[in-house]
mmCIF file of C-alpha atoms in Angstrom:
data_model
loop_
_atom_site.group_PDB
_atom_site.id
_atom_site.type_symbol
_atom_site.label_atom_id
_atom_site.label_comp_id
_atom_site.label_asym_id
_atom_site.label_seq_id
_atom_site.Cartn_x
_atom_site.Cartn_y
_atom_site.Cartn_z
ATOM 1 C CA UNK A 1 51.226 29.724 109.251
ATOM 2 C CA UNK A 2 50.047 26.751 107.800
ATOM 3 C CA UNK A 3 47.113 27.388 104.919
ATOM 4 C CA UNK A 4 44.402 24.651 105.296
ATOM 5 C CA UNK A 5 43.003 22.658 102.641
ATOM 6 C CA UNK A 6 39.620 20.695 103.568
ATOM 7 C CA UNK A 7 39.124 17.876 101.474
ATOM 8 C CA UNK A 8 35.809 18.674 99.176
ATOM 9 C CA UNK A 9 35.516 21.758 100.674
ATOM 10 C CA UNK A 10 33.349 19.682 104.151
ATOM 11 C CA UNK A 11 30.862 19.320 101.311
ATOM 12 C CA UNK A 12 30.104 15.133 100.823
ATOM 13 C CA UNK A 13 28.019 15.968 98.106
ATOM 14 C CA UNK A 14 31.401 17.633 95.852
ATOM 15 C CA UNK A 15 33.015 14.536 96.554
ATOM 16 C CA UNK A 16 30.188 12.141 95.371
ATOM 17 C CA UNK A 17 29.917 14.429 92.060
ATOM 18 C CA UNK A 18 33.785 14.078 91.636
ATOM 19 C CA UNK A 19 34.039 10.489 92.268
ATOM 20 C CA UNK A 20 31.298 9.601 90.091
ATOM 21 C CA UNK A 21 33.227 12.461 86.826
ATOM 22 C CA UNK A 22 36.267 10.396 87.564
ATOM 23 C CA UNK A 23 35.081 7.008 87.101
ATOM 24 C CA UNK A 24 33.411 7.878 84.193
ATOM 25 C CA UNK A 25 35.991 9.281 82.443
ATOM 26 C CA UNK A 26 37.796 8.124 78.959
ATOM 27 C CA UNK A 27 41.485 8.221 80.148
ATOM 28 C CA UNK A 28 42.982 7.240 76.914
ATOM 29 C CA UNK A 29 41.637 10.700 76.185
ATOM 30 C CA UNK A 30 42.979 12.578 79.017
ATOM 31 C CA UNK A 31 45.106 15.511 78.973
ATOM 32 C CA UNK A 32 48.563 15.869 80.636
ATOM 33 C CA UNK A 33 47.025 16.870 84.645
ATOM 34 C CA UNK A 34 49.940 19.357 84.955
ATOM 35 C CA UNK A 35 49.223 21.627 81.813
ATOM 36 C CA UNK A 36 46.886 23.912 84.391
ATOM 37 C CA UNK A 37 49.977 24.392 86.664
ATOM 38 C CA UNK A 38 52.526 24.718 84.497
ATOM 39 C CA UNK A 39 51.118 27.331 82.440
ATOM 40 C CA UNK A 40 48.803 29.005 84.809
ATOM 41 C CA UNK A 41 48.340 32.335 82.066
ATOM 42 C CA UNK A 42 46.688 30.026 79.935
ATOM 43 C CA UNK A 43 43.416 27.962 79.645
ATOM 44 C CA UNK A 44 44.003 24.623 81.315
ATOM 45 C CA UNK A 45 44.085 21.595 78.544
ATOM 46 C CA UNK A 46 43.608 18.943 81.394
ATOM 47 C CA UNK A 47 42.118 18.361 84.882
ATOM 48 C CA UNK A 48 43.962 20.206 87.156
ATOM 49 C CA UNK A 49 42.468 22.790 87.317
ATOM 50 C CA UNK A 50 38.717 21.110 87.796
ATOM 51 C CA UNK A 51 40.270 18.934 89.984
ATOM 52 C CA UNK A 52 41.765 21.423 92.138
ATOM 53 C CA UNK A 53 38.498 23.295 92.192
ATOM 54 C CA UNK A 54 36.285 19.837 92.568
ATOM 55 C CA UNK A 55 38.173 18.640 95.220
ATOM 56 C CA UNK A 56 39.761 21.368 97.125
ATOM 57 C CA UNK A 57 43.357 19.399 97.001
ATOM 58 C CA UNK A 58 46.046 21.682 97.259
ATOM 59 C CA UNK A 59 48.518 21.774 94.210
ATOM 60 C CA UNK A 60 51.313 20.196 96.014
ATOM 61 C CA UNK A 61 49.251 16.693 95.621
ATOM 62 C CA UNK A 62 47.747 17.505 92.296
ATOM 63 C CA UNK A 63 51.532 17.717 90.767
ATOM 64 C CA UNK A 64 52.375 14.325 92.278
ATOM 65 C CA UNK A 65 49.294 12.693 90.924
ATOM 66 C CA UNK A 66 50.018 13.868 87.408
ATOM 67 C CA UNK A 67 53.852 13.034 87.763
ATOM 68 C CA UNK A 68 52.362 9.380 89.137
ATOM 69 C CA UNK A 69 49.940 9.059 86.871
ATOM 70 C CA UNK A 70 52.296 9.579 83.761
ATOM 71 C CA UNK A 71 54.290 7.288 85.197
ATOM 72 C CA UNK A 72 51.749 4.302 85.679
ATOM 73 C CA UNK A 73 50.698 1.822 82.948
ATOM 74 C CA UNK A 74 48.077 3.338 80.967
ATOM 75 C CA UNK A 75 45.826 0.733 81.953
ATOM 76 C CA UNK A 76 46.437 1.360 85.888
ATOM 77 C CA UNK A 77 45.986 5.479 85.377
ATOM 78 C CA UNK A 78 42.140 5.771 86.180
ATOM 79 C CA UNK A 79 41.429 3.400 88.699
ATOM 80 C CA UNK A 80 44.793 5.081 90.456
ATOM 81 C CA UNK A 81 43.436 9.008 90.322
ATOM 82 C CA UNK A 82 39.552 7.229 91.335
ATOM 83 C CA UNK A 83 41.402 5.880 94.477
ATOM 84 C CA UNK A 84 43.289 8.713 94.765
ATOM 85 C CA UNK A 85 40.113 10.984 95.558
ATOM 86 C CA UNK A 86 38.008 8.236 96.961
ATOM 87 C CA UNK A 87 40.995 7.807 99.713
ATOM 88 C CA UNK A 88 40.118 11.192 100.925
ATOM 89 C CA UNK A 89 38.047 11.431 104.200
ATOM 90 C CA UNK A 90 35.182 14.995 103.557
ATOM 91 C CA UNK A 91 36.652 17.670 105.717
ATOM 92 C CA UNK A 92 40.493 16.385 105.955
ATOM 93 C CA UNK A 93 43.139 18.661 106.461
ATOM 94 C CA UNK A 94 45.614 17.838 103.110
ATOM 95 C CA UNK A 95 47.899 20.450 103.535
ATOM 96 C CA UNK A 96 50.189 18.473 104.889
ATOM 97 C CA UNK A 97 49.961 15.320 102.681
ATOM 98 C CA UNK A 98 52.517 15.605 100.351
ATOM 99 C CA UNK A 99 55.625 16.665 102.375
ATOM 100 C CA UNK A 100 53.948 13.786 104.526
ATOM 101 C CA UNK A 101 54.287 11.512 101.302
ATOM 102 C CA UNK A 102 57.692 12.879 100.156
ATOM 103 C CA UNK A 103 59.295 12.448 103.515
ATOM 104 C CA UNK A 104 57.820 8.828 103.604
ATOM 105 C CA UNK A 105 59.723 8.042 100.318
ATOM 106 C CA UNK A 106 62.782 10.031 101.152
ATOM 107 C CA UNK A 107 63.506 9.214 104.478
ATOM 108 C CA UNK A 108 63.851 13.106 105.262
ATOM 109 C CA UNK A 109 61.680 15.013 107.386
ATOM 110 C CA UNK A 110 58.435 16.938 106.948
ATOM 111 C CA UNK A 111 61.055 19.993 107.293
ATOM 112 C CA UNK A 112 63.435 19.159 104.420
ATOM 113 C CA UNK A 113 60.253 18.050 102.477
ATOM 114 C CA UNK A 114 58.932 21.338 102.059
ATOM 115 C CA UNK A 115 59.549 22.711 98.800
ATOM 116 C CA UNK A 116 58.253 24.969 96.456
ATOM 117 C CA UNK A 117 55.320 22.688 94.392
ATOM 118 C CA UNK A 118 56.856 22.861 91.551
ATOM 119 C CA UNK A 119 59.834 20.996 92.594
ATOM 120 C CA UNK A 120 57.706 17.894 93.663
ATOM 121 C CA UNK A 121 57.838 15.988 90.564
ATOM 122 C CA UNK A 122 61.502 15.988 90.445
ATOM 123 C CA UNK A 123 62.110 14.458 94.065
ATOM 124 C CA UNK A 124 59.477 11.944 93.018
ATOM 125 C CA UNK A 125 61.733 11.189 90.012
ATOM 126 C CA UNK A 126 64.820 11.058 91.481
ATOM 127 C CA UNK A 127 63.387 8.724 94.260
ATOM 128 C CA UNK A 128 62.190 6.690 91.855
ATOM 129 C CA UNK A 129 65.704 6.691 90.098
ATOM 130 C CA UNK A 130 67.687 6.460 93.050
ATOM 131 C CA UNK A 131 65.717 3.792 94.884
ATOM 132 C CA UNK A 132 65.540 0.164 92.819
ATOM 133 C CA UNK A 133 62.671 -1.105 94.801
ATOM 134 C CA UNK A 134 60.790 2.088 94.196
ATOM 135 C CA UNK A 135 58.409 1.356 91.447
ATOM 136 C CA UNK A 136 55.488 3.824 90.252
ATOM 137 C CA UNK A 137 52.741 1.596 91.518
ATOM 138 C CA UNK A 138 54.220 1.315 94.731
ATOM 139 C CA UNK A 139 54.780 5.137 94.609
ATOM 140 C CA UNK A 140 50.665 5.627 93.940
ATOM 141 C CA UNK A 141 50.027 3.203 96.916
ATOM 142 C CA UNK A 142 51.513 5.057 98.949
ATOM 143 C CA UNK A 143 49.759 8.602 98.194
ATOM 144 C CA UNK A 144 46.606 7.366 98.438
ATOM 145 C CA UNK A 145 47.749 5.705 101.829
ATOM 146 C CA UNK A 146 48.963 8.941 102.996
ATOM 147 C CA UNK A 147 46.102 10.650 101.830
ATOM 148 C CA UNK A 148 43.614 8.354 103.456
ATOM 149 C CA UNK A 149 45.489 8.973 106.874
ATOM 150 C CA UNK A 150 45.274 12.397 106.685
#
């Protein structure tokens, strides 16, 4: 059984409210995005959490957008996360997105692709290792491809 994730919760309004949080943001300020998932006992630092709860985004996509956006130049990290959630149709089923995303990069199937969340920023890393015309920004293009399509 497959858990669904509806982007915004079918609410246009949440994602107007988000969009509008995340362009306005300092990101030279911003906290590391996984802190909320890595240490779920504790207070979250950074966005995850809001962003999770904002946007209705499962966590699977949430840990590849931090592990992205670490990855990007500082200057590219905003305007990547803003066209992250801006890529995402109200109402869109994104439970699928990141094995969709992983797979894409891969060259596995959706199958092989599912893995515990955690794990996801690892197989991004080693993709990114293992592949030389893999490049972070290429990476991020391709999320918020996948995540449009969905």
């Amino acid at each position: 059984m497959t858990v669904a994730f509806p982007a915004y919760f079918n609410d246009p309004r949440r994602k107007a409210d988000l969009i509008a949080r995340l362009t306005a943001a300092d990101w030279s300020r911003l906290d590391d995005l996984e802190h909320g998932w890595r240490t779920p006992d504790e207070p979250s630092a950074g966005w995850a959490a809001p962003l999770h709860q904002a946007s209705g985004f499962p966590a699977s996509i949430l840990y590849l957008a931090a592990a992205l956006f670490r990855s990007l130049a500082p200057d590219r990290r905003g305007r990547f996360l803003v066209l992250l959630f801006d890529a995402a149709e109200v109402g869109a089923d994104l439970s699928e997105v990141a094995d969709t995303f992983l797979a894409a990069l891969t060259g596995q199937t959706l199958a092989e692709c599912s893995l515990p969340v955690t794990e996801y920023p690892q197989v991004l890393e080693r993709a990114l290792q293992q592949e030389p015309s893999l490049d972070p920004e290429s990476c991020a293009e391709l999320l918020i491809a996948t995540l449009a399509a969905a």
